[in-house]
XYZ file of C-alpha atoms in Angstrom:
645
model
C -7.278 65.815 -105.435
C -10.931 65.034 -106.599
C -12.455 62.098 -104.799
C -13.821 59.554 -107.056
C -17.085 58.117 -106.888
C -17.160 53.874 -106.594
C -21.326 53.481 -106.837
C -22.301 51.727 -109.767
C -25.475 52.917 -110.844
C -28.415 50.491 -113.279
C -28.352 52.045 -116.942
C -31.422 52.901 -118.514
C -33.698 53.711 -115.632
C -36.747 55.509 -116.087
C -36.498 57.066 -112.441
C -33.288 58.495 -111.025
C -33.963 58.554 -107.403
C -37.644 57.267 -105.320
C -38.065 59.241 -102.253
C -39.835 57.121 -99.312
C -40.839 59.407 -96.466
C -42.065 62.198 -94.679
C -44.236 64.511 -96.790
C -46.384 67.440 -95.262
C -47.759 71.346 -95.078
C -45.181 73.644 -93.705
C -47.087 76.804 -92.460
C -44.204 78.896 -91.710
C -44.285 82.096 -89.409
C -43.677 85.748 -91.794
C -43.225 87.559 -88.494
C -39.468 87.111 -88.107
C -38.506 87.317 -84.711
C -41.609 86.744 -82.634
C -42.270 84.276 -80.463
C -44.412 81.304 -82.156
C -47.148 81.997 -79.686
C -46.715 85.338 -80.878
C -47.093 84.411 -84.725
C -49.662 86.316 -86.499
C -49.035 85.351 -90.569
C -47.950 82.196 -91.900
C -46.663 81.095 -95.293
C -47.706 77.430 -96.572
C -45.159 75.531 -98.490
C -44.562 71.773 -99.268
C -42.487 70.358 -96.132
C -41.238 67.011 -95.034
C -37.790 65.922 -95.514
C -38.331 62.917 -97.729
C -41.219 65.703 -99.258
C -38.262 68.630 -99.573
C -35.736 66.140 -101.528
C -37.795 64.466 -104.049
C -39.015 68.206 -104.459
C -34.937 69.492 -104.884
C -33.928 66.993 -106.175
C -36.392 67.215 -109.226
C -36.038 70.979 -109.291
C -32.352 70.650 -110.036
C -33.575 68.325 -113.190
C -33.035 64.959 -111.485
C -35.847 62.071 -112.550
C -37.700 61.893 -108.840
C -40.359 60.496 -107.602
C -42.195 60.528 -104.293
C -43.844 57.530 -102.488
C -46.040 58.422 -99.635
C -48.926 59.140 -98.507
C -51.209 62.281 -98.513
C -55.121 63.040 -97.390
C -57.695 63.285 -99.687
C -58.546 67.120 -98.678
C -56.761 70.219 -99.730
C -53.602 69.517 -98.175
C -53.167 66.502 -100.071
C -53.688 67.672 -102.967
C -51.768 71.150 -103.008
C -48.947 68.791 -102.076
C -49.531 66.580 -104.991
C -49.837 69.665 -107.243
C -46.510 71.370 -106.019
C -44.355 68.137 -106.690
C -46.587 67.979 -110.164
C -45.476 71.322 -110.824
C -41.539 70.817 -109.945
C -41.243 67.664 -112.663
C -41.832 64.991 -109.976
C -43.227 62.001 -110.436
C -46.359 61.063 -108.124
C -48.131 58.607 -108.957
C -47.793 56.359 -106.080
C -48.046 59.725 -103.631
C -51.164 57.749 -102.870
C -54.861 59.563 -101.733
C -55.761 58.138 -97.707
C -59.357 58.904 -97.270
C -58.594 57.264 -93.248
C -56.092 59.884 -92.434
C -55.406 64.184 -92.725
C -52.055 65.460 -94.091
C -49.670 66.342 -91.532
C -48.865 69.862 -91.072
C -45.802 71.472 -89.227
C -45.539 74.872 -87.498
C -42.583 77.029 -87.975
C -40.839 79.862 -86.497
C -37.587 81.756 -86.906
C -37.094 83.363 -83.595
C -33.350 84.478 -84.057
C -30.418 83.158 -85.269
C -30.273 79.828 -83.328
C -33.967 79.284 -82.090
C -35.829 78.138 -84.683
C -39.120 76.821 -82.947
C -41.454 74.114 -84.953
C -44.363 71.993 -83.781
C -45.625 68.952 -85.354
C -49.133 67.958 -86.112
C -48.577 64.503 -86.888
C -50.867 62.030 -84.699
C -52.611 59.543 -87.035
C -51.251 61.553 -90.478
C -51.123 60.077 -94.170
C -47.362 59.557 -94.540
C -47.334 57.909 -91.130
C -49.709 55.165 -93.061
C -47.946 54.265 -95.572
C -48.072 50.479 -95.937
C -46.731 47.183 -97.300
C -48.733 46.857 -100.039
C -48.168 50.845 -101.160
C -45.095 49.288 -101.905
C -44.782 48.294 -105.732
C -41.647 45.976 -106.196
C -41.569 47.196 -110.279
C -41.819 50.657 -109.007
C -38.915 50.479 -107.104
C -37.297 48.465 -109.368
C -37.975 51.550 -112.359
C -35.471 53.835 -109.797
C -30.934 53.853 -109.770
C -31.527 55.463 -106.118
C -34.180 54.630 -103.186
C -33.654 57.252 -100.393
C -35.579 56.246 -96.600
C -35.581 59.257 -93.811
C -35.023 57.896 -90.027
C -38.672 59.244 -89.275
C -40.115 56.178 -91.007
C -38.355 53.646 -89.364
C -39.789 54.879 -86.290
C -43.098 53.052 -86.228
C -44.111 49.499 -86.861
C -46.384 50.006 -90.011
C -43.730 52.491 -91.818
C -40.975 50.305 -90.454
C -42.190 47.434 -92.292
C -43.036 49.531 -95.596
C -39.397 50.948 -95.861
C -37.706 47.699 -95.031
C -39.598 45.858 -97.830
C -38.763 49.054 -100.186
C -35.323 48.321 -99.147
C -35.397 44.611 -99.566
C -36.899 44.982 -103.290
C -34.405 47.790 -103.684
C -31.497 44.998 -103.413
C -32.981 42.392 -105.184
C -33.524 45.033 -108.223
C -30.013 46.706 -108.048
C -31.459 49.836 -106.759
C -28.832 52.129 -104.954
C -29.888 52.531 -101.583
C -30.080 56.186 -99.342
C -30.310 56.623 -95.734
C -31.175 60.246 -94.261
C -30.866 59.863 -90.592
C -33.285 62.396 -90.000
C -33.018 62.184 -86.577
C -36.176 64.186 -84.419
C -36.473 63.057 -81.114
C -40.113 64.281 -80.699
C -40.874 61.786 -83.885
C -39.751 58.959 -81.609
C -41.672 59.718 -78.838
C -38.958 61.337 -76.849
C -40.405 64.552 -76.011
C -43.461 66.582 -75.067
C -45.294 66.448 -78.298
C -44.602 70.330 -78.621
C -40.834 70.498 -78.452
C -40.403 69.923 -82.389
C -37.001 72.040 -81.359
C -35.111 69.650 -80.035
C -32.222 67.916 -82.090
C -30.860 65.323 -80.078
C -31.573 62.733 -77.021
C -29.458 60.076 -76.635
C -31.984 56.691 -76.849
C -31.023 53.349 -76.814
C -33.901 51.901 -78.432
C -33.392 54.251 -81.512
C -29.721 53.641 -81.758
C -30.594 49.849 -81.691
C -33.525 50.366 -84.395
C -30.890 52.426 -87.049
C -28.130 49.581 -86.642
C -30.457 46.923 -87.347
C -31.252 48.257 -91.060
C -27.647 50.089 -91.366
C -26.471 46.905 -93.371
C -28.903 47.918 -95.997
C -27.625 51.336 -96.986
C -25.300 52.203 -99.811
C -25.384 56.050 -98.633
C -25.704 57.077 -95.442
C -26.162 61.007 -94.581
C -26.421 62.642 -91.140
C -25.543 65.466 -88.922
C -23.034 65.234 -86.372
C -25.845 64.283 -83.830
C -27.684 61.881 -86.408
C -24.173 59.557 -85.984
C -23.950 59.883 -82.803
C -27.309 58.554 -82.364
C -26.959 55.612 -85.165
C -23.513 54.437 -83.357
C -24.589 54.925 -79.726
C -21.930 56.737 -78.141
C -20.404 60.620 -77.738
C -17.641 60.262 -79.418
C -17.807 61.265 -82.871
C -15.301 58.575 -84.551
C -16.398 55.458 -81.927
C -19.702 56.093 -83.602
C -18.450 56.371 -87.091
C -16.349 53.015 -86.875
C -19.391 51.539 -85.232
C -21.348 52.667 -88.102
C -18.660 51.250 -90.189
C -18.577 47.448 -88.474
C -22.616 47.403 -89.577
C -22.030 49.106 -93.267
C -19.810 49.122 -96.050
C -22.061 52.324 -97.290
C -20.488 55.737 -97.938
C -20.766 58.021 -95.333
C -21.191 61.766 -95.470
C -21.264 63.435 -92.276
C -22.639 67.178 -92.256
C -20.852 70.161 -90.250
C -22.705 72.464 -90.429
C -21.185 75.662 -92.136
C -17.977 74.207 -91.720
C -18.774 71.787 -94.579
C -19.126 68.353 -94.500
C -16.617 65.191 -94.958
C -17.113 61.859 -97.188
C -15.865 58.626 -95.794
C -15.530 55.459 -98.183
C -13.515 52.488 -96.255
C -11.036 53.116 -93.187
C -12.869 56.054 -90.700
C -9.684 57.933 -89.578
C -8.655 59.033 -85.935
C -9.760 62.304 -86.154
C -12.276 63.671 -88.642
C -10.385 66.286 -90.301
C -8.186 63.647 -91.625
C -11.259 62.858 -94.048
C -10.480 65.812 -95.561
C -13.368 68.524 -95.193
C -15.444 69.986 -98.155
C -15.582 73.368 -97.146
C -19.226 75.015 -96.867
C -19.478 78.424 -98.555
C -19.939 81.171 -96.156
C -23.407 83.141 -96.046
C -25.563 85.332 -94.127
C -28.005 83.230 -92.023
C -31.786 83.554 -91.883
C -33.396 80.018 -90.973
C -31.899 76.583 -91.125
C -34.470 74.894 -91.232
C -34.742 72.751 -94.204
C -31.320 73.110 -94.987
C -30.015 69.605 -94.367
C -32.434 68.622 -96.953
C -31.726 70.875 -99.391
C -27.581 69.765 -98.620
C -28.702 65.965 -99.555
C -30.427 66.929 -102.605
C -27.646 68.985 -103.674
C -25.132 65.446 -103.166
C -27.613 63.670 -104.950
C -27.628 65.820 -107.790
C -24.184 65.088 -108.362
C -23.891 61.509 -107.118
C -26.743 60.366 -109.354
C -24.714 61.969 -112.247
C -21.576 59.694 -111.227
C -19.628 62.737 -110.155
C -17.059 62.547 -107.739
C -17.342 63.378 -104.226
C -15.583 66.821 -104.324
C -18.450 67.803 -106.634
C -21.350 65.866 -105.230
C -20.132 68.131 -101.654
C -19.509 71.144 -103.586
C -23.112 71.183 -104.452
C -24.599 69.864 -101.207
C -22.735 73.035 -99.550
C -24.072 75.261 -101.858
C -27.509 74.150 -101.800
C -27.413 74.257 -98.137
C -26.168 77.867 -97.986
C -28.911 78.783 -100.903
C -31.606 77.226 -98.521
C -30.456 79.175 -94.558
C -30.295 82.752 -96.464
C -33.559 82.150 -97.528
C -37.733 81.934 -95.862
C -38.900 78.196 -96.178
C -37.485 75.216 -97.058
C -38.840 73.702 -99.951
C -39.165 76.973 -102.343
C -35.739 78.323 -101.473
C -34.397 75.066 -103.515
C -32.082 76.199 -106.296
C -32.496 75.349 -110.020
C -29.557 74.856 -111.943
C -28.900 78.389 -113.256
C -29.197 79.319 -109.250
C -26.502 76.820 -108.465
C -23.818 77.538 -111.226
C -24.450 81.284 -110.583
C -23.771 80.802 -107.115
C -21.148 78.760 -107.091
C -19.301 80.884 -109.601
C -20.399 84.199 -107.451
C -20.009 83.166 -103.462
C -22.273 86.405 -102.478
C -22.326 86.426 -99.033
C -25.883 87.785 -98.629
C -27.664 85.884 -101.029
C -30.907 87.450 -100.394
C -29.575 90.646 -101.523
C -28.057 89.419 -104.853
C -30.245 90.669 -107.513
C -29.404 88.506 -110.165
C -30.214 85.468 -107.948
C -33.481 86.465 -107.302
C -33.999 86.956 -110.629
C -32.992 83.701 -111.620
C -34.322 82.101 -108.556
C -38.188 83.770 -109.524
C -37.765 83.142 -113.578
C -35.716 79.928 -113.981
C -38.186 78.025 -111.699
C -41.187 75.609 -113.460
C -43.721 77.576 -114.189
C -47.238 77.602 -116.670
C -45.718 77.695 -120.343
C -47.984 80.463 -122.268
C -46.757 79.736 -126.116
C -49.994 81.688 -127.362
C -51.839 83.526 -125.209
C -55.383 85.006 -126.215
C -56.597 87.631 -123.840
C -60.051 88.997 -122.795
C -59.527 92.308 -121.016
C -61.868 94.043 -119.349
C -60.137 95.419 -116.455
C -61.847 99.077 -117.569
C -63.540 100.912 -115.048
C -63.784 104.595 -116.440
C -65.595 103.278 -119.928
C -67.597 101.149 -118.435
C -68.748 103.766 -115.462
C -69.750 106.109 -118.230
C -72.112 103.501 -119.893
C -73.710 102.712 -117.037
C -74.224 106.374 -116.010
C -75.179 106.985 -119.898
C -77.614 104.337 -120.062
C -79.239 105.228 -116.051
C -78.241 102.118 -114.974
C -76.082 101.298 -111.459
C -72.721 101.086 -110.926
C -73.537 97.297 -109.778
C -74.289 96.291 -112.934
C -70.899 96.533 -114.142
C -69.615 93.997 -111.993
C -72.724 91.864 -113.598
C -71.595 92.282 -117.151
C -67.603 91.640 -115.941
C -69.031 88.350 -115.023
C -70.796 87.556 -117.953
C -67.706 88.361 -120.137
C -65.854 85.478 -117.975
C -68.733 83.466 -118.962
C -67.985 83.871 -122.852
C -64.201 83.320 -122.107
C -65.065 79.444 -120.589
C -67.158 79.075 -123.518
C -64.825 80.071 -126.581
C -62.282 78.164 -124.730
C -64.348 75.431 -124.384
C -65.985 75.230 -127.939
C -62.321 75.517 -129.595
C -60.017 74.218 -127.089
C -58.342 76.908 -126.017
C -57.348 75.269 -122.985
C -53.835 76.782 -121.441
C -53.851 79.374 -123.960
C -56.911 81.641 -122.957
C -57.092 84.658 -120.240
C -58.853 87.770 -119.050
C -58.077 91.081 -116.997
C -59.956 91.959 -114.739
C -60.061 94.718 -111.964
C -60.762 94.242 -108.475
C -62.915 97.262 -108.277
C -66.648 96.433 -110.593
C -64.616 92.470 -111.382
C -63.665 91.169 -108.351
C -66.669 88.549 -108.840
C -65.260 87.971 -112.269
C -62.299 87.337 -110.674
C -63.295 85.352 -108.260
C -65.141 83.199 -110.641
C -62.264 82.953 -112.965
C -59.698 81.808 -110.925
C -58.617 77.891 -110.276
C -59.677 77.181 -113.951
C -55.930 77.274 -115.561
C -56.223 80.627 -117.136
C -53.712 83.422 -117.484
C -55.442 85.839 -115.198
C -53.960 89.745 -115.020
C -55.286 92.548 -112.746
C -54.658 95.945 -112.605
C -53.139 98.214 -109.722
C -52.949 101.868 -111.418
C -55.477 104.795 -111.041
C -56.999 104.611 -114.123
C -55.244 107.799 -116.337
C -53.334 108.736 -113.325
C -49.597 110.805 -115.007
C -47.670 110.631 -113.120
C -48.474 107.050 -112.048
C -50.416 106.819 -108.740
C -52.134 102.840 -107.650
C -55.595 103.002 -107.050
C -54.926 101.499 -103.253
C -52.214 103.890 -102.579
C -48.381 104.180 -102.108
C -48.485 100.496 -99.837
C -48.877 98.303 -103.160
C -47.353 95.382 -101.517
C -49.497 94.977 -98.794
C -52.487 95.360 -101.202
C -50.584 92.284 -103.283
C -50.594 90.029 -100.215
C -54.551 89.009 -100.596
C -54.132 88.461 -104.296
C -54.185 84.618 -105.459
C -50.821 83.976 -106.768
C -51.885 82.850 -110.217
C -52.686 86.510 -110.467
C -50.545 88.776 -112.455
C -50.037 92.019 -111.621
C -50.864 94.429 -114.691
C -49.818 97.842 -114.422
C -50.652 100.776 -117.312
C -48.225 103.575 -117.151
C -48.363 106.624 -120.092
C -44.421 106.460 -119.594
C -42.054 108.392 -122.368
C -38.805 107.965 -122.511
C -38.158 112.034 -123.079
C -40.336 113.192 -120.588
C -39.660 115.986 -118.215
C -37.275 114.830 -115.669
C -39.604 115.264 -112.095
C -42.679 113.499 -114.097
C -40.415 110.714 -115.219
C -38.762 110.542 -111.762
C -41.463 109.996 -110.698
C -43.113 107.141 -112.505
C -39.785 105.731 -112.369
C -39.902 105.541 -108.242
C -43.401 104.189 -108.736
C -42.815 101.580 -110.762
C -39.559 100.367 -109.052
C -41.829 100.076 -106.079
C -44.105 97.919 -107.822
C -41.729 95.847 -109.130
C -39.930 95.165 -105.778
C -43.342 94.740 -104.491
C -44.013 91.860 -106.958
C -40.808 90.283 -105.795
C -41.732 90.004 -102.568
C -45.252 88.826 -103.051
C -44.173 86.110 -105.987
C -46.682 87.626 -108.705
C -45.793 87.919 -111.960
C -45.905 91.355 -113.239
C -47.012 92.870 -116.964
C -45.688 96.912 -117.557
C -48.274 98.158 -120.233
C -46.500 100.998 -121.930
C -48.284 103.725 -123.428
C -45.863 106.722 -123.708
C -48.184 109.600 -123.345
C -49.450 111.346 -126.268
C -49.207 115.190 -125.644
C -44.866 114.026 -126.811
C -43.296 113.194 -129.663
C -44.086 109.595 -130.995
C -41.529 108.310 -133.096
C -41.031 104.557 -134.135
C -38.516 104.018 -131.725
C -40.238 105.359 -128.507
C -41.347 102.369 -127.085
C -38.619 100.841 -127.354
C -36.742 103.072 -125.507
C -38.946 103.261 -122.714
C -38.502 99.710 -122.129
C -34.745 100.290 -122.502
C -34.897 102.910 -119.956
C -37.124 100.602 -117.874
C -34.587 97.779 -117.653
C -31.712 99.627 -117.091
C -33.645 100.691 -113.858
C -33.479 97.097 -113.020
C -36.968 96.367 -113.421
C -37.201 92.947 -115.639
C -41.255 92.499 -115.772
C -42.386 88.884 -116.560
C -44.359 90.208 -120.085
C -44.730 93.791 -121.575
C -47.811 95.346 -123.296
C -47.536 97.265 -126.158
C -49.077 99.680 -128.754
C -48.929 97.775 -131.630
C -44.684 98.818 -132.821
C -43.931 99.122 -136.499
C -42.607 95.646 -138.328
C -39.207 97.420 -138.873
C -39.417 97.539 -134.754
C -39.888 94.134 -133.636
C -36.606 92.808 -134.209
C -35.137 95.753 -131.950
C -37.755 95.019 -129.641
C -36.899 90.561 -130.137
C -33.399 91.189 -129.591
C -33.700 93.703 -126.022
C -35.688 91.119 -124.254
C -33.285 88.305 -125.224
C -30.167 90.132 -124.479
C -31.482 91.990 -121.104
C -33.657 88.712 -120.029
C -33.945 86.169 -122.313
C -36.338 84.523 -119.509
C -38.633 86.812 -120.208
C -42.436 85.608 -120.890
C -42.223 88.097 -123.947
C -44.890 90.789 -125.438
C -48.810 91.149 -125.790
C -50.674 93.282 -127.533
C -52.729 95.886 -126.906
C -56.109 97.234 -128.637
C -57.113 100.263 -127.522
C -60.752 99.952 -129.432
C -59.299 99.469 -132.641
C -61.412 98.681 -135.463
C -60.116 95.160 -136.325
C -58.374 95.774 -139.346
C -55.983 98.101 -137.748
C -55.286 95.093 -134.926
C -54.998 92.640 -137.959
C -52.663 94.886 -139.431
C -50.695 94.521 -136.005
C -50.947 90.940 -135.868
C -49.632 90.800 -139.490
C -46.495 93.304 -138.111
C -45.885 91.037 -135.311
C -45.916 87.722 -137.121
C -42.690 87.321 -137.549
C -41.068 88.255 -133.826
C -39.851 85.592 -131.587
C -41.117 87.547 -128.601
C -44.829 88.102 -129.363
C -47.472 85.947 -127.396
C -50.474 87.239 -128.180
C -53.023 89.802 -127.441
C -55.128 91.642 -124.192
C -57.909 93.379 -126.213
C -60.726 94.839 -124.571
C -62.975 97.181 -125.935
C -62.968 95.876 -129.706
C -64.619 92.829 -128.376
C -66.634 94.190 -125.552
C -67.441 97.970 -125.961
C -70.346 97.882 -128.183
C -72.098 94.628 -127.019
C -71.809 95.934 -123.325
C -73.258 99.506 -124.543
C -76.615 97.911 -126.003
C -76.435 95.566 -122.828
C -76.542 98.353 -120.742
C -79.385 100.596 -123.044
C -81.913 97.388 -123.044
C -80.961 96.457 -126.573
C -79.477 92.936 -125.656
C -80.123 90.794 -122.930
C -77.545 88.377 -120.841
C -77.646 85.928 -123.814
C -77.217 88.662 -126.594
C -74.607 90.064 -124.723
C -72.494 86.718 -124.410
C -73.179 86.314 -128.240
C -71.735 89.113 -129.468
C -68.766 90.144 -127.222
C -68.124 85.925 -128.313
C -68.305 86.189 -131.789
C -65.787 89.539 -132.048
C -63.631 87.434 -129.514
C -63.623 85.121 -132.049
C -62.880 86.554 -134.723
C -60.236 88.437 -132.886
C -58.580 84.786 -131.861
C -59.154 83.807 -136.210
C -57.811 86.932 -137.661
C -54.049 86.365 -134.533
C -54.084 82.732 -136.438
C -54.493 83.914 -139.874
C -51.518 86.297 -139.529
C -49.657 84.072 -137.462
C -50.075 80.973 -139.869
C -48.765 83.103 -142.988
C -45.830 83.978 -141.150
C -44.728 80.114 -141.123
């Protein structure tokens, strides 16, 4: 029997839920099983409970918002951009110049020691103040949620209590997250982040006094027994209950959890238990606030209990198979698919990691216009031609990034532009072009290597680990569907590797397909190999292509949308085409729903860099040509694209 839900939410809000609390740096330990002494590699993620809802919350499509505080250095603002990035709304995540963001430590020793440490003395969220708090902001919200953390302390006490006091005057719905850390209230040696409970008094006298203000109140078995004061489970709920008519939803672990409206019962069973869903345990960390922004989902959505827990299980059962708190969130296509599935190793479901890498908010790339010049064979043998040194390539590599900021620039290209670019003559390219919002791809494979070998060896995914993540991994294999069987083994293993590689690292990953030439070429190769390709499993985020026949593309449309339709889709290739053949291309393309764009190279570069390199043009002449055939490369894409319409 499906419980139903009694909150009355305000219509016509522009928020759904305002998130007042703890916001910070995770730097979480890779090194699974060592000590945190021990720790050698870290992971940074968004962290902070208050920090980890407003993110879930918004990830699972929820209107959120976060009100805190952050620094004004680089903490604060990747936190501001990962909440940006999610949907969420910050704009009173306010800048402290006065104080650092706070970071946390994390370990996963085993399967019950989970070691963190807190670096928290003096941080940003720990100012927040009463006059960050904006009585129409809160009054824009249905939902206010407050963690236990910032009751804690005088200045945050009286910031959440006024958020709660224009929360009822306004008809907001009102959330309490116990959030109970002992070593946030001064109860422990400033390194024991580990420790869940110590019975205190003073807390337990500082939670009633504001209990009276909650609607919702979530906690742990623990976190109640710490809000009513005793060890005894129910005597804590009913004293809970004498101090708030709220709903309360007590958490058990992976046993499930229990909603409580009215009457508490003599035992707790008797609330009836929402079972948890069963999985394979790497870190629970995070996982309680994944479990609340999984309830909120549903209770913001006015649907009944059974569902709001349904979903608060299954988020927390996502969130302890997976590393980090934060990222491991589900999206919506994650949840349904899970709930619908049950796998019991999550991690090892491949069709959740799919969805949980492609179904995320990423960059949209509707048009994407490509500079590549990721060539370091051509552009060796014009150096060597011309008597000039190899470091000069790298020279030229970043001159060509140069014309890229300027076409974008001159026609507002802005989200739409991008280069490749090796890391062998362009990692200063590289370096110069990344953190300005382009589409940036780089290659891993020995150039003309058949079978496929990468150019740092057989260990690609340690190679991936330096890369920024913005980078995408671009990968050029001569692969033919009818090849002979140990040769297309072969690239097969390879580029499986890669591809699990990329999944690991969290880059993005372009196959360039070039069937090799010495076999038969008929219309339909290509797309066969990509056929072949994705019945391997491999699902890259774009392909590259010889330019396919018109009578192709809608062959080549409907594979990506009925093997992954959340695929970023195709771009085209130029091979130093003279640019009526690529026009012709463009015009065959025009009509697919799949094509982006274009990665051409050589027809814009080639013969500008060759006089560049012979004395004929200098830095300027350079940047004025390889500009002007990138732009009419970018006119003639438009031209066919616009008579397509």
């Amino acid at each position: 029997m499906s419980m139903k839900i009694s909150t009355k939410f305000a219509k016509d809000r522009p928020l759904d839920l305002i998130c007042l609390g703890r916001v910070l740096v995770d730097l979480y330990a890779t090194n699974i099983g060592a000590r945190l002494e021990d720790v050698s590699h870290f992971a940074k993620y968004l962290g902070g409970s208050s920090g980890n809802v407003a993110f879930g919350t918004a990830r699972l499509g929820l209107k959120s918002a976060m009100l805190s505080r952050v620094g004004t250095e680089q903490m604060g603002q990747f936190l501001i951009d990962t909440l940006k990035a999610e949907g969420c709304d910050v704009s009173h995540l306010k800048r402290d110049a006065e104080h650092l963001t706070a970071l946390v430590l994390l370990g996963i020793k085993d399967r019950e020691s989970f070691p963190l440490l807190f670096y928290r003395d003096g941080c940003a969220d720990m100012a927040l103040s009463v006059e960050d708090i904006d009585e129409s902001f809160i009054a824009s919200s249905k939902a206010l949620a407050i963690t236990g953390t910032h009751l804690s302390r005088p200045g945050v006490h009286a910031a959440a209590s006024r958020a709660l006091d224009y929360a009822r005057r306004n008809n907001v719905r009102t959330v309490l997250d116990i959030d109970y850390r002992p070593v946030l209230w001064g109860l422990t040696d400033k390194g024991d982040g580990e420790t869940r409970f110590i019975a205190d008094g003073s807390v337990t006298g500082h939670l009633q006094a504001v209990l009276p203000k909650f609607d919702l109140i979530v906690g742990t078995e623990e976190e109640f027994r710490i809000a009513g004061g005793t060890d005894d489970l129910i005597a804590c709920l009913r004293t809970v209950r004498q101090l708030s008519a709220a709903t309360l939803v007590v958490k058990l672990g992976s046993q499930g959890c229990v909603v409580i409206e009215g009457e508490i019962p003599a035992h707790i069973e008797l609330a009836g238990i929402q079972r948890g869903v069963q999985v394979e345990v790497l870190n629970v960390l995070g996982a309680g606030d994944a479990f609340l922004s999984g309830f909120l989902y549903g209770w913001l959505r006015d649907k009944d209990h059974e569902t709001c827990c349904r979903y608060a299980n299954a988020c927390g059962a996502l969130v302890v198979s997976r590393h980090g708190c934060a990222p491991a969130m589900p999206t919506p296509d994650e949840l349904n698919y899970f709930l619908e599935m049950q796998p019991k190793r999550p991690a090892e479901d491949k069709l959740l990691n799919h969805l949980h890498r492609v179904t995320v908010p990423r960059p949209q790339w509707s048009e994407l216009l490509v500079l590549a010049f990721d060539h370091r064979v051509q552009l060796l043998e014009l150096a060597q031609k011309a008597g000039r040194s190899e470091s000069q390539i790298g020279k030229l590599k970043q001159l060509l990034v140069e014309v890229v900021a300027e076409v974008e620039h001159e026609y507002g290209l802005a989200g739409k532009i991008g280069i490749l670019a090796d890391d062998c003559y362009g990692q200063d390219a590289l370096n110069d072009a990344t953190g300005r919002g382009w589409w940036i791809g780089r290659p891993v494979e020995l150039p003309q290597s058949n079978p496929i070998e990468f150019e740092r060896g057989r260990s690609i995914g340690s190679h991936l680990l330096s890369w920024p993540k913005e980078h995408v991994v671009k990968c050029l294999v001569q692969y033919h569907p009818d090849d002979e069987l140990e040769n297309r083994l072969e690239q097969e293993a390879q580029l499986l590797a890669l591809y699990q590689a990329t999944q690991v690292s969290g880059h993005e990953l372009l196959l360039e397909i070039i069937p090799a030439k010495h076999l038969p070429q008929e219309p339909d190769t290509l797309y066969r190999a990509m056929q072949q390709l994705y019945d391997l499993g491999i699902y890259p985020e774009w392909w590259k292509l010889e330019q396919p026949d018109a009578e192709m593309w809608p062959a080549i449309d409907a594979l990506l949308m009925e093997r992954d339709p959340h695929c970023r889709g195709v771009v085209l290739l130029g091979l130093n085409a003279p640019l009526e053949t690529l026009r012709q291309g463009f015009n065959a393309a025009s009509r697919s729903k799949t094509c982006r764009g274009f990665t051409v190279g050589r027809s814009i570069f080639y013969e500008p860099s060759r006089k560049w390199f012979n004395g004929e043009l200098d830095d300027a002449g350079v940047k004025r040509e390889a500009a002007a055939n990138f732009i009419t490369l970018i006119q003639s894409w438009r031209e066919e694209m616009a008579r397509a319409v």
